Amino acid sequence: MTDHNSPFSDSDEPESDESAGLACILSFNANDPSGAGGLTSDATAMASVGAHCLPICTGAYVRDTTSITDFYPLDEEAVHDQARAVAEDMPVQVIKVGFVGTPENLATIAELADDYDGVPVVAYMPNLSWWEEDKIDVYLDAFRELLLPQTSVLVGHHSTLRRWLLPEWTGERNPGPRDIAKAAAELGVPYTLVTGMPLPEQYIDNVLATPETVLGHEKFERIEAIFVGAGDTLTAALAALLATGMDLPEATSEALHYLDRCLDEGFRPGMGQVIPDRLFWALPDDEEGASEDDDADADAHPGADYFEVPFNETKH
């Protein structure tokens, strides 16, 4: 039996049979009617980097580009039946988990992941500060107990992961990526991607780590914009790139740079935050209008929910 938590050390090359088509990712996430995150983000980001999303709806947000006001979960039977139907029809290269709403849905996903032992699980923990505290606690406990033992790569902002995995941290310094990776590893996670690590001079680091070492990092410059949907975009791109056969460090780097371009071309369709343009590559070239300032802006890097505000400091 393949170790569920070590899928990258000796991964095979993707199949060369052209009839196999695009790599498929089973993506569990909520519907986001604003189009900023959720299943819309997953499907578009995965298609953009060359993979096919199998979107499993776990519920629906009530939200706009400013805030989340409610969430309506689907029951576990509906989630189970959606996932089993497509997983029995198409080969699944990676399982991606976003926000699924209830402990029951987490249990359903964990059971399926166990049945598909050897398929990597890429799990994203978003900032849940919009939710009621009692629901947050129950959800985080269930995620820790049910899904983390099945998770191959955990993705999250530094403040979110620190408060969740190291709530009793008493060190004089903030825990670093390896500290967070160690806490995750004790719960069964071999690799952790920690985003939004603050650096001097308005820079942010994003670190792929294990308890023993840093496998890679990308340093970006903070910019003065507030984005929504960046975490889902990053995790979806990472899952898709892994499904196409990239190794984990390379896929992480490519996913971070893909996100950077999405945010550089971000747009504000409503009265709230900026949404990543996951189809930036489809924009027409504006050779005549390009300027040195535009070139400088191309090197600017993301802020806001990519660099999420601290977990308990924002309530919607």
PDB file of N, CA and C in Angstrom, residues 270-316:
ATOM      1  N   GLY A 270     -16.978  44.966  -8.179  1.00  0.00           N
ATOM      2  CA  GLY A 270     -18.014  45.502  -7.318  1.00  0.00           C
ATOM      3  C   GLY A 270     -17.495  46.636  -6.458  1.00  0.00           C
ATOM      4  N   MET A 271     -18.081  46.780  -5.282  1.00  0.00           N
ATOM      5  CA  MET A 271     -17.719  47.879  -4.394  1.00  0.00           C
ATOM      6  C   MET A 271     -16.734  47.442  -3.318  1.00  0.00           C
ATOM      7  N   GLY A 272     -16.304  46.176  -3.359  1.00  0.00           N
ATOM      8  CA  GLY A 272     -15.433  45.660  -2.314  1.00  0.00           C
ATOM      9  C   GLY A 272     -14.017  45.421  -2.771  1.00  0.00           C
ATOM     10  N   GLN A 273     -13.540  44.196  -2.554  1.00  0.00           N
ATOM     11  CA  GLN A 273     -12.146  43.879  -2.768  1.00  0.00           C
ATOM     12  C   GLN A 273     -11.843  43.506  -4.215  1.00  0.00           C
ATOM     13  N   VAL A 274     -10.551  43.407  -4.499  1.00  0.00           N
ATOM     14  CA  VAL A 274     -10.073  43.071  -5.838  1.00  0.00           C
ATOM     15  C   VAL A 274     -10.075  41.557  -6.015  1.00  0.00           C
ATOM     16  N   ILE A 275     -10.489  41.096  -7.182  1.00  0.00           N
ATOM     17  CA  ILE A 275     -10.544  39.675  -7.510  1.00  0.00           C
ATOM     18  C   ILE A 275      -9.379  39.335  -8.435  1.00  0.00           C
ATOM     19  N   PRO A 276      -8.676  38.227  -8.189  1.00  0.00           N
ATOM     20  CA  PRO A 276      -7.601  37.831  -9.101  1.00  0.00           C
ATOM     21  C   PRO A 276      -8.151  37.526 -10.490  1.00  0.00           C
ATOM     22  N   ASP A 277      -7.416  37.941 -11.505  1.00  0.00           N
ATOM     23  CA  ASP A 277      -7.778  37.586 -12.879  1.00  0.00           C
ATOM     24  C   ASP A 277      -7.039  36.304 -13.240  1.00  0.00           C
ATOM     25  N   ARG A 278      -7.718  35.177 -13.079  1.00  0.00           N
ATOM     26  CA  ARG A 278      -7.089  33.880 -13.325  1.00  0.00           C
ATOM     27  C   ARG A 278      -6.928  33.583 -14.807  1.00  0.00           C
ATOM     28  N   LEU A 279      -7.517  34.437 -15.641  1.00  0.00           N
ATOM     29  CA  LEU A 279      -7.359  34.293 -17.093  1.00  0.00           C
ATOM     30  C   LEU A 279      -6.542  35.447 -17.661  1.00  0.00           C
ATOM     31  N   PHE A 280      -5.582  35.934 -16.872  1.00  0.00           N
ATOM     32  CA  PHE A 280      -4.765  37.072 -17.317  1.00  0.00           C
ATOM     33  C   PHE A 280      -4.088  36.803 -18.649  1.00  0.00           C
ATOM     34  N   TRP A 281      -3.753  35.546 -18.895  1.00  0.00           N
ATOM     35  CA  TRP A 281      -3.032  35.185 -20.116  1.00  0.00           C
ATOM     36  C   TRP A 281      -3.886  35.366 -21.369  1.00  0.00           C
ATOM     37  N   ALA A 282      -5.204  35.500 -21.181  1.00  0.00           N
ATOM     38  CA  ALA A 282      -6.091  35.672 -22.331  1.00  0.00           C
ATOM     39  C   ALA A 282      -6.297  37.137 -22.706  1.00  0.00           C
ATOM     40  N   LEU A 283      -5.713  38.046 -21.918  1.00  0.00           N
ATOM     41  CA  LEU A 283      -5.853  39.463 -22.221  1.00  0.00           C
ATOM     42  C   LEU A 283      -5.106  39.807 -23.504  1.00  0.00           C
ATOM     43  N   PRO A 284      -5.653  40.705 -24.329  1.00  0.00           N
ATOM     44  CA  PRO A 284      -4.933  41.120 -25.541  1.00  0.00           C
ATOM     45  C   PRO A 284      -3.672  41.885 -25.163  1.00  0.00           C
ATOM     46  N   ASP A 285      -2.622  41.691 -25.938  1.00  0.00           N
ATOM     47  CA  ASP A 285      -1.388  42.434 -25.698  1.00  0.00           C
ATOM     48  C   ASP A 285      -1.611  43.906 -26.000  1.00  0.00           C
ATOM     49  N   ASP A 286      -1.066  44.759 -25.112  1.00  0.00           N
ATOM     50  CA  ASP A 286      -1.182  46.209 -25.299  1.00  0.00           C
ATOM     51  C   ASP A 286       0.219  46.769 -25.505  1.00  0.00           C
ATOM     52  N   GLU A 287       0.771  46.416 -26.661  1.00  0.00           N
ATOM     53  CA  GLU A 287       2.154  46.786 -26.914  1.00  0.00           C
ATOM     54  C   GLU A 287       2.318  48.299 -26.980  1.00  0.00           C
ATOM     55  N   GLU A 288       1.292  48.993 -27.572  1.00  0.00           N
ATOM     56  CA  GLU A 288       1.421  50.431 -27.744  1.00  0.00           C
ATOM     57  C   GLU A 288       1.339  51.170 -26.426  1.00  0.00           C
ATOM     58  N   GLY A 289       0.517  50.631 -25.483  1.00  0.00           N
ATOM     59  CA  GLY A 289       0.289  51.374 -24.257  1.00  0.00           C
ATOM     60  C   GLY A 289       1.245  51.029 -23.140  1.00  0.00           C
ATOM     61  N   ALA A 290       2.156  50.124 -23.389  1.00  0.00           N
ATOM     62  CA  ALA A 290       3.074  49.727 -22.322  1.00  0.00           C
ATOM     63  C   ALA A 290       4.032  50.857 -21.998  1.00  0.00           C
ATOM     64  N   SER A 291       4.410  50.958 -20.725  1.00  0.00           N
ATOM     65  CA  SER A 291       5.326  52.009 -20.296  1.00  0.00           C
ATOM     66  C   SER A 291       6.289  51.447 -19.283  1.00  0.00           C
ATOM     67  N   GLU A 292       7.287  52.265 -18.931  1.00  0.00           N
ATOM     68  CA  GLU A 292       8.228  51.827 -17.914  1.00  0.00           C
ATOM     69  C   GLU A 292       7.525  51.617 -16.588  1.00  0.00           C
ATOM     70  N   ASP A 293       6.518  52.456 -16.293  1.00  0.00           N
ATOM     71  CA  ASP A 293       5.770  52.286 -15.056  1.00  0.00           C
ATOM     72  C   ASP A 293       5.041  50.963 -15.052  1.00  0.00           C
ATOM     73  N   ASP A 294       4.483  50.559 -16.226  1.00  0.00           N
ATOM     74  CA  ASP A 294       3.796  49.276 -16.310  1.00  0.00           C
ATOM     75  C   ASP A 294       4.768  48.139 -16.048  1.00  0.00           C
ATOM     76  N   ASP A 295       6.005  48.261 -16.606  1.00  0.00           N
ATOM     77  CA  ASP A 295       7.004  47.233 -16.382  1.00  0.00           C
ATOM     78  C   ASP A 295       7.347  47.131 -14.903  1.00  0.00           C
ATOM     79  N   ALA A 296       7.433  48.277 -14.233  1.00  0.00           N
ATOM     80  CA  ALA A 296       7.731  48.254 -12.803  1.00  0.00           C
ATOM     81  C   ALA A 296       6.602  47.603 -12.033  1.00  0.00           C
ATOM     82  N   ASP A 297       5.338  47.913 -12.443  1.00  0.00           N
ATOM     83  CA  ASP A 297       4.195  47.332 -11.757  1.00  0.00           C
ATOM     84  C   ASP A 297       4.159  45.825 -11.930  1.00  0.00           C
ATOM     85  N   ALA A 298       4.697  45.318 -13.039  1.00  0.00           N
ATOM     86  CA  ALA A 298       4.672  43.873 -13.270  1.00  0.00           C
ATOM     87  C   ALA A 298       5.489  43.127 -12.251  1.00  0.00           C
ATOM     88  N   ASP A 299       6.428  43.825 -11.596  1.00  0.00           N
ATOM     89  CA  ASP A 299       7.242  43.175 -10.579  1.00  0.00           C
ATOM     90  C   ASP A 299       6.643  43.303  -9.188  1.00  0.00           C
ATOM     91  N   ALA A 300       5.533  44.046  -9.060  1.00  0.00           N
ATOM     92  CA  ALA A 300       4.886  44.178  -7.759  1.00  0.00           C
ATOM     93  C   ALA A 300       4.176  42.884  -7.423  1.00  0.00           C
ATOM     94  N   HIS A 301       4.008  42.628  -6.132  1.00  0.00           N
ATOM     95  CA  HIS A 301       3.464  41.342  -5.727  1.00  0.00           C
ATOM     96  C   HIS A 301       2.334  41.498  -4.731  1.00  0.00           C
ATOM     97  N   PRO A 302       1.590  40.390  -4.498  1.00  0.00           N
ATOM     98  CA  PRO A 302       0.290  40.478  -3.868  1.00  0.00           C
ATOM     99  C   PRO A 302       0.268  40.883  -2.419  1.00  0.00           C
ATOM    100  N   GLY A 303      -0.922  41.384  -2.021  1.00  0.00           N
ATOM    101  CA  GLY A 303      -1.169  41.726  -0.623  1.00  0.00           C
ATOM    102  C   GLY A 303      -2.485  41.136  -0.186  1.00  0.00           C
ATOM    103  N   ALA A 304      -2.978  41.551   0.946  1.00  0.00           N
ATOM    104  CA  ALA A 304      -4.287  41.222   1.483  1.00  0.00           C
ATOM    105  C   ALA A 304      -4.512  39.757   1.755  1.00  0.00           C
ATOM    106  N   ASP A 305      -5.601  39.110   1.174  1.00  0.00           N
ATOM    107  CA  ASP A 305      -5.922  37.799   1.712  1.00  0.00           C
ATOM    108  C   ASP A 305      -4.862  36.785   1.329  1.00  0.00           C
ATOM    109  N   TYR A 306      -4.059  37.122   0.307  1.00  0.00           N
ATOM    110  CA  TYR A 306      -2.845  36.340   0.065  1.00  0.00           C
ATOM    111  C   TYR A 306      -1.909  36.517   1.265  1.00  0.00           C
ATOM    112  N   PHE A 307      -1.872  37.755   1.777  1.00  0.00           N
ATOM    113  CA  PHE A 307      -1.200  38.053   3.035  1.00  0.00           C
ATOM    114  C   PHE A 307      -2.305  38.371   4.027  1.00  0.00           C
ATOM    115  N   GLU A 308      -3.087  37.403   4.402  1.00  0.00           N
ATOM    116  CA  GLU A 308      -4.311  37.648   5.160  1.00  0.00           C
ATOM    117  C   GLU A 308      -4.066  38.480   6.399  1.00  0.00           C
ATOM    118  N   VAL A 309      -5.104  39.233   6.762  1.00  0.00           N
ATOM    119  CA  VAL A 309      -5.030  39.956   8.021  1.00  0.00           C
ATOM    120  C   VAL A 309      -5.090  38.930   9.151  1.00  0.00           C
ATOM    121  N   PRO A 310      -4.557  39.273  10.339  1.00  0.00           N
ATOM    122  CA  PRO A 310      -4.529  38.308  11.429  1.00  0.00           C
ATOM    123  C   PRO A 310      -5.910  37.723  11.721  1.00  0.00           C
ATOM    124  N   PHE A 311      -5.910  36.480  12.107  1.00  0.00           N
ATOM    125  CA  PHE A 311      -7.116  35.642  12.211  1.00  0.00           C
ATOM    126  C   PHE A 311      -8.220  36.290  13.026  1.00  0.00           C
ATOM    127  N   ASN A 312      -7.925  36.883  14.171  1.00  0.00           N
ATOM    128  CA  ASN A 312      -8.956  37.387  15.050  1.00  0.00           C
ATOM    129  C   ASN A 312      -9.163  38.895  14.944  1.00  0.00           C
ATOM    130  N   GLU A 313      -8.571  39.536  13.964  1.00  0.00           N
ATOM    131  CA  GLU A 313      -8.643  40.986  13.909  1.00  0.00           C
ATOM    132  C   GLU A 313      -9.638  41.515  12.896  1.00  0.00           C
ATOM    133  N   THR A 314     -10.220  40.635  12.107  1.00  0.00           N
ATOM    134  CA  THR A 314     -11.194  41.094  11.122  1.00  0.00           C
ATOM    135  C   THR A 314     -12.478  40.319  11.307  1.00  0.00           C
ATOM    136  N   LYS A 315     -13.545  41.023  11.589  1.00  0.00           N
ATOM    137  CA  LYS A 315     -14.876  40.433  11.672  1.00  0.00           C
ATOM    138  C   LYS A 315     -15.771  41.128  10.661  1.00  0.00           C
ATOM    139  N   HIS A 316     -16.484  40.342   9.869  1.00  0.00           N
ATOM    140  CA  HIS A 316     -17.373  40.930   8.873  1.00  0.00           C
ATOM    141  C   HIS A 316     -18.781  40.968   9.426  1.00  0.00           C
TER     142      HIS A 316
END
